mmCIF file of C-alpha atoms in Angstrom:
data_model
loop_
_atom_site.group_PDB
_atom_site.id
_atom_site.type_symbol
_atom_site.label_atom_id
_atom_site.label_comp_id
_atom_site.label_asym_id
_atom_site.label_seq_id
_atom_site.Cartn_x
_atom_site.Cartn_y
_atom_site.Cartn_z
ATOM 1 C CA GLU A 1326 -25.790 7.700 -2.758
ATOM 2 C CA VAL A 1327 -22.671 5.732 -1.840
ATOM 3 C CA GLY A 1328 -19.270 7.409 -1.626
ATOM 4 C CA VAL A 1329 -16.003 5.475 -1.796
ATOM 5 C CA HIS A 1330 -13.428 7.996 -0.578
ATOM 6 C CA ILE A 1331 -9.750 7.131 -0.999
ATOM 7 C CA ALA A 1332 -6.849 9.097 0.482
ATOM 8 C CA ASP A 1333 -5.440 11.498 -2.125
ATOM 9 C CA VAL A 1334 -1.853 10.255 -1.947
ATOM 10 C CA SER A 1335 -0.955 11.808 -5.299
ATOM 11 C CA HIS A 1336 -1.542 15.282 -3.801
ATOM 12 C CA TYR A 1337 1.390 14.741 -1.428
ATOM 13 C CA VAL A 1338 3.573 12.411 -3.533
ATOM 14 C CA LYS A 1339 4.496 14.690 -6.439
ATOM 15 C CA GLU A 1340 5.675 13.090 -9.660
ATOM 16 C CA GLY A 1341 9.464 13.114 -9.931
ATOM 17 C CA SER A 1342 10.083 14.014 -6.276
ATOM 18 C CA ALA A 1343 12.466 12.040 -4.062
ATOM 19 C CA LEU A 1344 9.407 10.658 -2.244
ATOM 20 C CA ASP A 1345 7.892 9.559 -5.551
ATOM 21 C CA LYS A 1346 11.093 7.893 -6.751
ATOM 22 C CA GLU A 1347 11.399 5.885 -3.536
ATOM 23 C CA ALA A 1348 7.717 4.878 -3.620
ATOM 24 C CA ARG A 1349 8.102 3.845 -7.273
ATOM 25 C CA GLU A 1350 11.133 1.707 -6.480
ATOM 26 C CA ARG A 1351 9.370 -0.051 -3.613
ATOM 27 C CA ALA A 1352 6.082 -0.212 -5.577
ATOM 28 C CA THR A 1353 4.246 -1.869 -2.685
ATOM 29 C CA SER A 1354 4.161 -2.229 1.077
ATOM 30 C CA VAL A 1355 5.247 -5.632 2.376
ATOM 31 C CA TYR A 1356 3.274 -7.256 5.196
ATOM 32 C CA LEU A 1357 5.394 -9.778 7.087
ATOM 33 C CA VAL A 1358 4.117 -11.556 10.185
ATOM 34 C CA ASP A 1359 6.125 -9.456 12.638
ATOM 35 C CA ARG A 1360 6.515 -6.157 10.768
ATOM 36 C CA VAL A 1361 5.380 -3.970 7.895
ATOM 37 C CA ILE A 1362 7.815 -2.536 5.352
ATOM 38 C CA PRO A 1363 5.806 0.475 4.127
ATOM 39 C CA MET A 1364 5.877 2.024 0.681
ATOM 40 C CA LEU A 1365 5.384 5.505 2.141
ATOM 41 C CA PRO A 1366 6.664 7.225 5.308
ATOM 42 C CA GLU A 1367 4.511 6.874 8.408
ATOM 43 C CA VAL A 1368 3.709 10.619 8.489
ATOM 44 C CA LEU A 1369 1.673 9.992 5.330
ATOM 45 C CA SER A 1370 0.391 6.440 5.757
ATOM 46 C CA ASN A 1371 -0.702 6.812 9.398
ATOM 47 C CA ASN A 1372 -1.518 10.512 9.480
ATOM 48 C CA LEU A 1373 -2.130 12.783 6.491
ATOM 49 C CA CYS A 1374 -3.398 9.944 4.274
ATOM 50 C CA SER A 1375 -5.339 8.194 7.015
ATOM 51 C CA LEU A 1376 -9.041 8.990 7.318
ATOM 52 C CA VAL A 1377 -9.161 10.260 10.889
ATOM 53 C CA GLU A 1378 -12.491 10.698 12.643
ATOM 54 C CA GLY A 1379 -13.478 14.345 13.040
ATOM 55 C CA LYS A 1380 -10.744 15.771 10.786
ATOM 56 C CA ASP A 1381 -10.703 17.025 7.206
ATOM 57 C CA ARG A 1382 -8.779 14.808 4.803
ATOM 58 C CA LEU A 1383 -8.010 15.165 1.106
ATOM 59 C CA THR A 1384 -9.543 12.323 -0.876
ATOM 60 C CA PHE A 1385 -10.165 11.030 -4.379
ATOM 61 C CA SER A 1386 -13.772 9.896 -4.579
ATOM 62 C CA ALA A 1387 -16.010 7.588 -6.551
ATOM 63 C CA VAL A 1388 -19.611 8.536 -5.755
ATOM 64 C CA PHE A 1389 -22.376 6.249 -6.980
ATOM 65 C CA GLU A 1390 -26.132 6.636 -7.317
ATOM 66 C CA VAL A 1391 -27.548 3.181 -6.629
ATOM 67 C CA ASN A 1392 -31.088 1.866 -6.990
ATOM 68 C CA GLU A 1393 -32.773 -0.765 -4.807
ATOM 69 C CA ASP A 1394 -31.507 -3.566 -7.065
ATOM 70 C CA ALA A 1395 -27.931 -2.416 -6.366
ATOM 71 C CA GLU A 1396 -27.520 -1.195 -9.928
ATOM 72 C CA ILE A 1397 -25.307 1.861 -10.375
ATOM 73 C CA VAL A 1398 -27.416 4.407 -12.270
ATOM 74 C CA GLY A 1399 -25.061 7.382 -11.948
ATOM 75 C CA SER A 1400 -21.486 8.083 -10.937
ATOM 76 C CA TRP A 1401 -19.083 10.950 -10.223
ATOM 77 C CA TYR A 1402 -15.298 10.843 -9.896
ATOM 78 C CA GLY A 1403 -13.114 13.627 -8.567
ATOM 79 C CA ARG A 1404 -10.962 15.136 -5.883
ATOM 80 C CA SER A 1405 -12.768 15.948 -2.645
ATOM 81 C CA VAL A 1406 -12.465 16.653 1.067
ATOM 82 C CA ILE A 1407 -14.003 14.255 3.578
ATOM 83 C CA HIS A 1408 -14.826 14.982 7.224
ATOM 84 C CA SER A 1409 -15.416 11.568 8.791
ATOM 85 C CA GLN A 1410 -18.210 11.438 11.379
ATOM 86 C CA LYS A 1411 -17.269 8.016 12.675
ATOM 87 C CA ARG A 1412 -14.452 5.568 12.058
ATOM 88 C CA PHE A 1413 -15.537 1.984 12.744
ATOM 89 C CA SER A 1414 -13.352 -1.059 13.077
ATOM 90 C CA TYR A 1415 -14.690 -4.057 11.163
ATOM 91 C CA GLU A 1416 -15.568 -5.683 14.478
ATOM 92 C CA GLU A 1417 -17.475 -2.639 15.787
ATOM 93 C CA ALA A 1418 -19.533 -2.365 12.612
ATOM 94 C CA GLN A 1419 -20.199 -6.122 12.638
ATOM 95 C CA GLU A 1420 -21.540 -5.950 16.190
ATOM 96 C CA ILE A 1421 -24.031 -3.257 15.151
ATOM 97 C CA LEU A 1422 -25.178 -5.299 12.130
ATOM 98 C CA ASP A 1423 -25.527 -8.424 14.273
ATOM 99 C CA ALA A 1424 -27.504 -6.521 16.925
ATOM 100 C CA GLY A 1425 -29.782 -4.911 14.347
ATOM 101 C CA ALA A 1426 -29.394 -1.551 16.056
ATOM 102 C CA GLY A 1427 -26.778 1.001 17.016
ATOM 103 C CA LEU A 1428 -24.863 4.011 15.713
ATOM 104 C CA HIS A 1429 -25.443 4.493 11.954
ATOM 105 C CA TYR A 1430 -27.211 1.106 11.758
ATOM 106 C CA ASN A 1431 -29.494 2.136 8.868
ATOM 107 C CA ALA A 1432 -26.555 3.268 6.729
ATOM 108 C CA LEU A 1433 -24.477 0.163 7.546
ATOM 109 C CA ASN A 1434 -27.395 -2.173 6.882
ATOM 110 C CA THR A 1435 -28.240 -0.479 3.566
ATOM 111 C CA LEU A 1436 -24.625 -0.759 2.420
ATOM 112 C CA ASN A 1437 -24.548 -4.416 3.449
ATOM 113 C CA VAL A 1438 -27.827 -5.348 1.727
ATOM 114 C CA LEU A 1439 -26.732 -3.636 -1.491
ATOM 115 C CA ALA A 1440 -23.260 -5.228 -1.326
ATOM 116 C CA LYS A 1441 -24.787 -8.703 -1.087
ATOM 117 C CA LYS A 1442 -26.860 -8.019 -4.201
ATOM 118 C CA ILE A 1443 -23.762 -6.791 -6.059
ATOM 119 C CA GLN A 1444 -21.835 -9.889 -4.986
ATOM 120 C CA LYS A 1445 -24.655 -12.231 -6.044
ATOM 121 C CA ARG A 1446 -24.795 -10.623 -9.481
ATOM 122 C CA ARG A 1447 -21.000 -10.837 -9.802
ATOM 123 C CA PHE A 1448 -21.047 -14.584 -9.169
ATOM 124 C CA GLU A 1449 -23.944 -15.038 -11.588
ATOM 125 C CA ASN A 1450 -21.808 -13.306 -14.221
ATOM 126 C CA GLY A 1451 -19.044 -15.870 -13.744
ATOM 127 C CA ALA A 1452 -16.790 -14.449 -11.020
ATOM 128 C CA LEU A 1453 -14.934 -17.065 -8.995
ATOM 129 C CA SER A 1454 -16.052 -17.454 -5.387
ATOM 130 C CA LEU A 1455 -12.824 -18.011 -3.459
ATOM 131 C CA GLU A 1456 -12.544 -17.724 0.329
ATOM 132 C CA THR A 1457 -9.125 -19.147 1.225
ATOM 133 C CA ASP A 1458 -8.140 -19.266 4.898
ATOM 134 C CA GLU A 1459 -5.660 -16.681 6.147
ATOM 135 C CA VAL A 1460 -3.633 -17.472 9.254
ATOM 136 C CA LYS A 1461 -2.606 -14.987 11.930
ATOM 137 C CA PHE A 1462 -0.074 -15.345 14.747
ATOM 138 C CA LYS A 1463 0.124 -14.185 18.330
ATOM 139 C CA LEU A 1464 3.767 -13.430 19.135
ATOM 140 C CA ASP A 1465 5.487 -13.137 22.509
ATOM 141 C CA ASP A 1466 7.678 -10.161 23.427
ATOM 142 C CA LYS A 1467 10.622 -11.798 21.643
ATOM 143 C CA GLY A 1468 8.681 -12.277 18.404
ATOM 144 C CA PHE A 1469 8.184 -16.042 18.839
ATOM 145 C CA PRO A 1470 4.804 -17.459 17.753
ATOM 146 C CA ILE A 1471 2.821 -18.756 20.725
ATOM 147 C CA SER A 1472 -0.490 -19.331 18.930
ATOM 148 C CA VAL A 1473 -1.817 -19.596 15.387
ATOM 149 C CA TYR A 1474 -5.404 -18.927 14.357
ATOM 150 C CA LYS A 1475 -7.458 -18.448 11.197
ATOM 151 C CA LYS A 1476 -8.655 -14.956 10.366
ATOM 152 C CA THR A 1477 -12.426 -14.743 10.073
ATOM 153 C CA ARG A 1478 -14.185 -12.567 7.490
ATOM 154 C CA GLY A 1479 -17.608 -11.261 8.407
ATOM 155 C CA ASP A 1480 -20.210 -9.316 6.456
ATOM 156 C CA THR A 1481 -18.398 -6.027 7.104
ATOM 157 C CA HIS A 1482 -15.206 -7.267 5.410
ATOM 158 C CA LYS A 1483 -17.189 -8.502 2.414
ATOM 159 C CA MET A 1484 -19.271 -5.322 2.280
ATOM 160 C CA ILE A 1485 -16.219 -3.047 2.071
ATOM 161 C CA GLU A 1486 -14.637 -5.383 -0.475
ATOM 162 C CA GLU A 1487 -17.656 -5.164 -2.806
ATOM 163 C CA TRP A 1488 -17.731 -1.362 -2.715
ATOM 164 C CA MET A 1489 -13.975 -1.211 -3.323
ATOM 165 C CA LEU A 1490 -14.416 -3.546 -6.299
ATOM 166 C CA SER A 1491 -17.198 -1.291 -7.584
ATOM 167 C CA ALA A 1492 -14.905 1.753 -7.370
ATOM 168 C CA ASN A 1493 -12.036 -0.044 -9.132
ATOM 169 C CA LYS A 1494 -14.364 -1.286 -11.845
ATOM 170 C CA GLY A 1495 -16.124 2.090 -12.223
ATOM 171 C CA VAL A 1496 -12.927 4.098 -12.625
ATOM 172 C CA ALA A 1497 -11.501 1.663 -15.190
ATOM 173 C CA THR A 1498 -14.782 1.674 -17.133
ATOM 174 C CA TYR A 1499 -14.888 5.478 -17.140
ATOM 175 C CA VAL A 1500 -11.358 5.823 -18.556
ATOM 176 C CA SER A 1501 -11.819 3.000 -21.077
ATOM 177 C CA LYS A 1502 -14.824 4.747 -22.608
ATOM 178 C CA LEU A 1503 -13.152 8.134 -23.073
ATOM 179 C CA PRO A 1504 -12.781 9.171 -26.742
ATOM 180 C CA ASN A 1505 -9.408 8.734 -28.465
ATOM 181 C CA PRO A 1506 -8.152 5.832 -26.305
ATOM 182 C CA GLN A 1507 -4.600 6.240 -27.673
ATOM 183 C CA GLU A 1508 -4.457 9.544 -25.766
ATOM 184 C CA HIS A 1509 -5.682 8.037 -22.492
ATOM 185 C CA ALA A 1510 -3.102 5.572 -21.216
ATOM 186 C CA TYR A 1511 -4.167 3.877 -17.986
ATOM 187 C CA ILE A 1512 -3.035 1.311 -15.430
ATOM 188 C CA TYR A 1513 -5.340 -1.708 -15.541
ATOM 189 C CA ARG A 1514 -5.370 -4.688 -13.241
ATOM 190 C CA VAL A 1515 -5.765 -7.599 -15.641
ATOM 191 C CA HIS A 1516 -6.266 -11.312 -15.100
ATOM 192 C CA PRO A 1517 -5.943 -13.402 -18.285
ATOM 193 C CA GLU A 1518 -7.905 -16.600 -18.823
ATOM 194 C CA PRO A 1519 -6.256 -19.743 -17.364
ATOM 195 C CA GLU A 1520 -3.996 -21.871 -19.547
ATOM 196 C CA GLU A 1521 -5.542 -25.066 -20.871
ATOM 197 C CA ASP A 1522 -3.045 -27.505 -19.314
ATOM 198 C CA ARG A 1523 -3.623 -26.024 -15.843
ATOM 199 C CA MET A 1524 -7.375 -26.206 -16.308
ATOM 200 C CA LEU A 1525 -7.146 -29.838 -17.390
ATOM 201 C CA LYS A 1526 -5.125 -30.660 -14.274
ATOM 202 C CA LEU A 1527 -7.684 -28.838 -12.127
ATOM 203 C CA ALA A 1528 -10.535 -30.796 -13.713
ATOM 204 C CA ASN A 1529 -8.702 -34.037 -12.894
ATOM 205 C CA ILE A 1530 -8.204 -32.950 -9.264
ATOM 206 C CA PHE A 1531 -11.944 -32.297 -8.926
ATOM 207 C CA ARG A 1532 -12.826 -35.634 -10.534
ATOM 208 C CA ASN A 1533 -10.325 -37.569 -8.407
ATOM 209 C CA ALA A 1534 -11.931 -35.958 -5.362
ATOM 210 C CA GLY A 1535 -15.275 -37.398 -6.527
ATOM 211 C CA HIS A 1536 -16.854 -34.324 -8.121
ATOM 212 C CA GLN A 1537 -18.367 -34.209 -11.583
ATOM 213 C CA ILE A 1538 -17.071 -31.243 -13.528
ATOM 214 C CA ASN A 1539 -17.062 -30.147 -17.162
ATOM 215 C CA PHE A 1540 -14.070 -29.248 -19.297
ATOM 216 C CA THR A 1541 -15.111 -27.385 -22.418
ATOM 217 C CA ASN A 1542 -13.126 -25.253 -24.864
ATOM 218 C CA GLY A 1543 -10.026 -25.492 -22.697
ATOM 219 C CA ILE A 1544 -11.765 -24.063 -19.615
ATOM 220 C CA VAL A 1545 -13.454 -25.394 -16.500
ATOM 221 C CA PRO A 1546 -16.518 -23.110 -16.318
ATOM 222 C CA SER A 1547 -16.342 -20.856 -13.269
ATOM 223 C CA LYS A 1548 -20.006 -21.578 -12.517
ATOM 224 C CA ASP A 1549 -19.153 -25.295 -12.162
ATOM 225 C CA ILE A 1550 -16.270 -24.455 -9.815
ATOM 226 C CA ASN A 1551 -18.506 -22.182 -7.729
ATOM 227 C CA ARG A 1552 -21.237 -24.824 -7.568
ATOM 228 C CA ILE A 1553 -18.886 -27.441 -6.101
ATOM 229 C CA LEU A 1554 -17.156 -25.032 -3.729
ATOM 230 C CA LYS A 1555 -20.555 -23.799 -2.512
ATOM 231 C CA SER A 1556 -21.603 -27.377 -1.732
ATOM 232 C CA LEU A 1557 -18.377 -27.850 0.270
ATOM 233 C CA GLU A 1558 -18.579 -24.535 2.138
ATOM 234 C CA GLY A 1559 -17.120 -24.808 5.626
ATOM 235 C CA THR A 1560 -15.483 -28.202 4.996
ATOM 236 C CA LYS A 1561 -11.747 -28.983 5.009
ATOM 237 C CA GLU A 1562 -11.978 -30.410 1.482
ATOM 238 C CA GLY A 1563 -13.612 -27.225 0.199
ATOM 239 C CA GLY A 1564 -10.811 -25.111 1.628
ATOM 240 C CA LEU A 1565 -8.161 -27.293 -0.003
ATOM 241 C CA LEU A 1566 -9.900 -27.308 -3.384
ATOM 242 C CA GLN A 1567 -9.986 -23.507 -3.293
ATOM 243 C CA VAL A 1568 -6.190 -23.550 -2.982
ATOM 244 C CA TYR A 1569 -5.950 -25.748 -6.087
ATOM 245 C CA VAL A 1570 -8.293 -23.431 -7.994
ATOM 246 C CA THR A 1571 -6.087 -20.466 -7.078
ATOM 247 C CA ARG A 1572 -2.964 -22.332 -8.223
ATOM 248 C CA ALA A 1573 -4.597 -23.125 -11.562
ATOM 249 C CA MET A 1574 -5.138 -19.459 -12.354
ATOM 250 C CA GLN A 1575 -2.720 -17.152 -14.101
ATOM 251 C CA LYS A 1576 -1.351 -14.314 -11.995
ATOM 252 C CA ALA A 1577 -3.166 -10.995 -12.078
ATOM 253 C CA ILE A 1578 -0.778 -8.250 -13.228
ATOM 254 C CA TYR A 1579 -0.706 -4.556 -14.095
ATOM 255 C CA SER A 1580 -0.872 -3.574 -17.755
ATOM 256 C CA THR A 1581 -1.775 -0.684 -20.038
ATOM 257 C CA ASP A 1582 -3.477 -3.236 -22.326
ATOM 258 C CA ASN A 1583 -6.872 -4.092 -20.923
ATOM 259 C CA VAL A 1584 -7.750 -7.776 -21.386
ATOM 260 C CA GLY A 1585 -10.312 -7.862 -18.573
ATOM 261 C CA HIS A 1586 -10.261 -9.681 -15.247
ATOM 262 C CA TYR A 1587 -11.166 -13.373 -15.519
ATOM 263 C CA GLY A 1588 -11.420 -14.086 -11.779
ATOM 264 C CA LEU A 1589 -13.777 -11.172 -11.118
ATOM 265 C CA ALA A 1590 -15.621 -11.497 -14.458
ATOM 266 C CA PHE A 1591 -15.060 -7.781 -15.156
ATOM 267 C CA ASP A 1592 -14.397 -6.323 -18.606
ATOM 268 C CA PHE A 1593 -12.748 -3.279 -17.018
ATOM 269 C CA TYR A 1594 -10.827 -3.226 -13.754
ATOM 270 C CA SER A 1595 -8.078 -1.179 -12.134
ATOM 271 C CA HIS A 1596 -6.470 -0.701 -8.730
ATOM 272 C CA PHE A 1597 -7.640 2.649 -7.399
ATOM 273 C CA THR A 1598 -8.450 2.064 -3.743
ATOM 274 C CA SER A 1599 -5.074 1.526 -1.985
ATOM 275 C CA PRO A 1600 -2.578 4.217 -3.034
ATOM 276 C CA ILE A 1601 -1.045 4.220 0.459
ATOM 277 C CA ARG A 1602 0.316 0.712 -0.074
ATOM 278 C CA ARG A 1603 0.340 0.248 -3.893
ATOM 279 C CA TYR A 1604 2.148 2.508 -6.347
ATOM 280 C CA PRO A 1605 -0.075 1.546 -9.331
ATOM 281 C CA ASP A 1606 -3.044 3.065 -7.481
ATOM 282 C CA THR A 1607 -1.145 6.346 -7.162
ATOM 283 C CA LEU A 1608 -0.482 6.248 -10.917
ATOM 284 C CA ALA A 1609 -4.175 5.533 -11.530
ATOM 285 C CA HIS A 1610 -5.081 8.611 -9.451
ATOM 286 C CA ARG A 1611 -2.684 10.847 -11.385
ATOM 287 C CA LEU A 1612 -3.943 9.695 -14.760
ATOM 288 C CA LEU A 1613 -7.602 9.966 -13.766
ATOM 289 C CA ALA A 1614 -6.992 13.502 -12.440
ATOM 290 C CA THR A 1615 -5.430 14.407 -15.798
ATOM 291 C CA TYR A 1616 -8.424 13.129 -17.767
ATOM 292 C CA LEU A 1617 -10.989 14.726 -15.468
ATOM 293 C CA LYS A 1618 -9.380 18.081 -16.289
ATOM 294 C CA GLY A 1619 -9.909 17.356 -20.002
ATOM 295 C CA GLU A 1620 -6.196 16.837 -20.631
ATOM 296 C CA GLN A 1621 -4.548 13.929 -22.420
ATOM 297 C CA THR A 1622 -1.328 11.913 -22.367
ATOM 298 C CA LYS A 1623 1.206 11.761 -25.168
ATOM 299 C CA ALA A 1624 1.239 8.796 -27.493
ATOM 300 C CA SER A 1625 4.644 7.836 -26.077
ATOM 301 C CA ALA A 1626 3.219 7.683 -22.532
ATOM 302 C CA LYS A 1627 1.883 4.150 -22.967
ATOM 303 C CA LYS A 1628 5.406 2.687 -23.271
ATOM 304 C CA PHE A 1629 6.494 4.578 -20.142
ATOM 305 C CA TYR A 1630 3.531 3.327 -18.126
ATOM 306 C CA GLU A 1631 3.840 -0.219 -19.455
ATOM 307 C CA GLU A 1632 7.408 -0.384 -18.146
ATOM 308 C CA LEU A 1633 6.120 0.822 -14.773
ATOM 309 C CA CYS A 1634 3.421 -1.859 -14.884
ATOM 310 C CA MET A 1635 6.034 -4.563 -15.433
ATOM 311 C CA HIS A 1636 8.147 -3.226 -12.556
ATOM 312 C CA CYS A 1637 5.157 -3.040 -10.186
ATOM 313 C CA SER A 1638 4.003 -6.551 -11.123
ATOM 314 C CA PHE A 1639 7.501 -7.884 -10.411
ATOM 315 C CA ARG A 1640 7.734 -6.109 -7.066
ATOM 316 C CA GLU A 1641 4.267 -7.365 -6.131
ATOM 317 C CA LYS A 1642 5.383 -10.952 -6.768
ATOM 318 C CA GLU A 1643 8.504 -10.412 -4.650
ATOM 319 C CA ALA A 1644 6.361 -9.040 -1.818
ATOM 320 C CA ALA A 1645 3.876 -11.936 -2.050
ATOM 321 C CA ASP A 1646 6.736 -14.464 -1.952
ATOM 322 C CA ALA A 1647 8.207 -12.735 1.102
ATOM 323 C CA GLU A 1648 4.833 -12.667 2.855
ATOM 324 C CA ARG A 1649 4.205 -16.376 2.193
ATOM 325 C CA GLY A 1650 7.746 -17.176 3.322
ATOM 326 C CA SER A 1651 7.212 -15.190 6.519
ATOM 327 C CA VAL A 1652 4.048 -17.140 7.338
ATOM 328 C CA LYS A 1653 5.727 -20.475 6.597
ATOM 329 C CA TYR A 1654 8.740 -19.540 8.729
ATOM 330 C CA MET A 1655 6.502 -18.729 11.704
ATOM 331 C CA GLN A 1656 4.549 -21.964 11.239
ATOM 332 C CA VAL A 1657 7.781 -23.972 11.331
ATOM 333 C CA LEU A 1658 8.927 -22.054 14.437
ATOM 334 C CA TYR A 1659 5.564 -22.781 16.066
ATOM 335 C CA MET A 1660 5.931 -26.523 15.436
ATOM 336 C CA SER A 1661 9.632 -26.566 16.435
ATOM 337 C CA VAL A 1662 8.660 -26.620 20.133
ATOM 338 C CA ARG A 1663 5.926 -29.209 19.579
ATOM 339 C CA ILE A 1664 7.982 -32.185 18.374
ATOM 340 C CA GLY A 1665 6.321 -35.390 19.533
ATOM 341 C CA GLN A 1666 2.907 -33.770 19.923
ATOM 342 C CA THR A 1667 -0.077 -35.108 17.968
ATOM 343 C CA PHE A 1668 -2.607 -33.134 15.940
ATOM 344 C CA ASN A 1669 -5.625 -33.705 13.733
ATOM 345 C CA GLY A 1670 -4.549 -33.232 10.120
ATOM 346 C CA VAL A 1671 -6.052 -33.186 6.661
ATOM 347 C CA VAL A 1672 -4.337 -34.333 3.465
ATOM 348 C CA SER A 1673 -3.547 -31.217 1.414
ATOM 349 C CA GLY A 1674 -1.662 -32.899 -1.443
ATOM 350 C CA VAL A 1675 -0.016 -36.114 -2.605
ATOM 351 C CA SER A 1676 3.194 -36.860 -4.482
ATOM 352 C CA GLN A 1677 5.526 -39.724 -5.291
ATOM 353 C CA TRP A 1678 7.503 -38.964 -2.100
ATOM 354 C CA GLY A 1679 4.620 -38.897 0.352
ATOM 355 C CA ILE A 1680 1.548 -36.927 1.396
ATOM 356 C CA TYR A 1681 1.305 -33.286 2.407
ATOM 357 C CA VAL A 1682 -0.762 -32.740 5.532
ATOM 358 C CA GLU A 1683 -2.059 -29.573 7.192
ATOM 359 C CA ASP A 1684 -2.725 -29.349 10.899
ATOM 360 C CA ALA A 1685 -6.462 -28.659 10.791
ATOM 361 C CA ALA A 1686 -6.352 -25.956 13.466
ATOM 362 C CA THR A 1687 -3.271 -23.936 12.428
ATOM 363 C CA LYS A 1688 -2.823 -24.869 8.744
ATOM 364 C CA CYS A 1689 0.840 -25.723 9.440
ATOM 365 C CA GLU A 1690 1.652 -27.903 6.418
ATOM 366 C CA GLY A 1691 4.281 -30.630 6.422
ATOM 367 C CA MET A 1692 5.019 -33.946 4.746
ATOM 368 C CA ILE A 1693 4.608 -37.545 5.791
ATOM 369 C CA LYS A 1694 7.145 -39.520 3.790
ATOM 370 C CA LEU A 1695 5.961 -42.825 2.359
ATOM 371 C CA ARG A 1696 8.014 -44.801 4.890
ATOM 372 C CA ASP A 1697 6.273 -42.959 7.746
ATOM 373 C CA LEU A 1698 2.754 -43.838 6.600
ATOM 374 C CA GLY A 1699 2.783 -47.350 8.047
ATOM 375 C CA SER A 1700 4.129 -50.875 7.612
ATOM 376 C CA ASP A 1701 2.662 -51.375 4.114
ATOM 377 C CA PHE A 1702 4.429 -50.587 0.814
ATOM 378 C CA TYR A 1703 2.843 -47.423 -0.539
ATOM 379 C CA VAL A 1704 2.890 -46.241 -4.161
ATOM 380 C CA TYR A 1705 1.714 -43.069 -5.896
ATOM 381 C CA ASP A 1706 -0.963 -43.317 -8.610
ATOM 382 C CA ASP A 1707 -0.501 -40.164 -10.695
ATOM 383 C CA LYS A 1708 -3.659 -40.723 -12.729
ATOM 384 C CA LYS A 1709 -5.951 -40.890 -9.727
ATOM 385 C CA ASP A 1710 -3.723 -38.536 -7.708
ATOM 386 C CA HIS A 1711 -3.683 -40.703 -4.612
ATOM 387 C CA ILE A 1712 -1.371 -43.045 -2.695
ATOM 388 C CA ILE A 1713 -2.339 -46.666 -2.155
ATOM 389 C CA GLY A 1714 -0.970 -49.460 0.033
ATOM 390 C CA GLU A 1715 -0.102 -52.505 -2.101
ATOM 391 C CA ASN A 1716 -1.120 -55.084 0.522
ATOM 392 C CA THR A 1717 -3.920 -53.346 2.431
ATOM 393 C CA GLY A 1718 -5.388 -51.303 -0.419
ATOM 394 C CA GLU A 1719 -5.403 -48.342 1.966
ATOM 395 C CA ILE A 1720 -5.821 -45.046 0.064
ATOM 396 C CA PHE A 1721 -4.710 -41.507 0.905
ATOM 397 C CA LYS A 1722 -6.192 -38.677 -1.114
ATOM 398 C CA LEU A 1723 -6.942 -34.964 -0.943
ATOM 399 C CA GLY A 1724 -9.184 -34.036 1.993
ATOM 400 C CA ASP A 1725 -8.692 -37.238 4.021
ATOM 401 C CA GLU A 1726 -8.513 -36.710 7.773
ATOM 402 C CA ILE A 1727 -5.462 -38.207 9.455
ATOM 403 C CA LYS A 1728 -3.858 -38.062 12.895
ATOM 404 C CA ILE A 1729 -0.291 -36.778 12.780
ATOM 405 C CA GLN A 1730 2.705 -36.369 15.065
ATOM 406 C CA VAL A 1731 5.458 -33.802 14.635
ATOM 407 C CA LYS A 1732 8.643 -35.721 13.805
ATOM 408 C CA GLY A 1733 10.994 -32.793 13.229
ATOM 409 C CA VAL A 1734 11.489 -29.430 11.559
ATOM 410 C CA ASN A 1735 14.140 -27.706 9.456
ATOM 411 C CA ILE A 1736 13.869 -24.007 10.244
ATOM 412 C CA GLU A 1737 16.356 -22.884 7.574
ATOM 413 C CA GLU A 1738 14.544 -24.829 4.846
ATOM 414 C CA ARG A 1739 11.126 -24.059 6.405
ATOM 415 C CA LEU A 1740 10.108 -27.721 6.403
ATOM 416 C CA ILE A 1741 7.971 -29.742 8.801
ATOM 417 C CA ASP A 1742 8.122 -33.556 8.949
ATOM 418 C CA TYR A 1743 5.105 -35.429 10.272
ATOM 419 C CA VAL A 1744 4.523 -39.106 10.896
ATOM 420 C CA ARG A 1745 1.207 -40.858 10.826
ATOM 421 C CA VAL A 1746 -0.311 -41.855 14.150
ATOM 422 C CA ILE A 1747 -2.143 -45.162 13.790
ATOM 423 C CA ASP A 1748 -4.962 -45.723 16.247
ATOM 424 C CA SER A 1749 -4.262 -48.964 18.144
ATOM 425 C CA LYS A 1750 -7.972 -49.660 18.781
#
């Protein structure tokens, strides 16, 4: 029996209250490099709605009966109280798994083994396997970045993710199969199939990088994408291609119309597991609580919730843009005191103006303009998506390793200029 217990935010955030109206307006917490702008007050997010070791907490639970093949053979959803015996950090739990012994090892290991089976089956069903790098910063006491590093994801991160996905999928499936669907409005997390022109461009990127890939019925099969990314696991090229795959996808949004989740290969999916930081999850809790009591929503409710879905999707995009901008700003600040220094880079993109290059260690991306590539005359071949020197035949393409020097930065525009360092040997 596996329990996924989520803080019962909707118990404290009553519909129509001042707290609810403010949470609805914000719709999401925003995670910038140097601060968090929370959706809810700290007394909730860090206390009453935080699962504290040794204390009772109100929760909304998805409890699964699971067999040895990691198949869910029974489930229960409802409000509950949890008394946590032990609160692990990801790192603490990972150390116990790595050691093969320690506090609650058997439970942790069982959860991990089952999660890996669930993940394997998900990929076999067509889910995309994407593991893009996330950068973190160490700041000094004035908030200036003094180091940049890539966040690592171990088995414990992936284990929790799989069980959260199972809860989100299970709740959405439960509501979708209730009788009289017109009386059971719900908040789904949907991810439509990619558009054909984006898929065609993605197929060309893979082919120009030297990988054979199919393009059938307007789609690059996810199994083909996974196969190539698996073969490039741990390489710089693999990481860059994952970014292009992500860019080729449509954005996942909230909707009352369930069209499934393409990226996860789920027919039914919702956001249920993070009501502290996402308002749609709080709505999902309220609606599920209504249906578990045998009650229904009015026919007019769907329009009301669809408008909320549109608002939450918009606010989510604003938050994501702010978070990306925050990371880019810190990367430019980091490089602003390293002008003239050299780094090992990798080509992350090409255009008619030059090549985009990431510092391999920090993922600080900048551009080398064509004139800064060398003494040759360089031109962009849009069909092959690479840059070639007319006299030397020298080619620059996605994934190429290149030594770079920081030429300058524009902090306001969040731009980094690199120049190519040519080895004199």
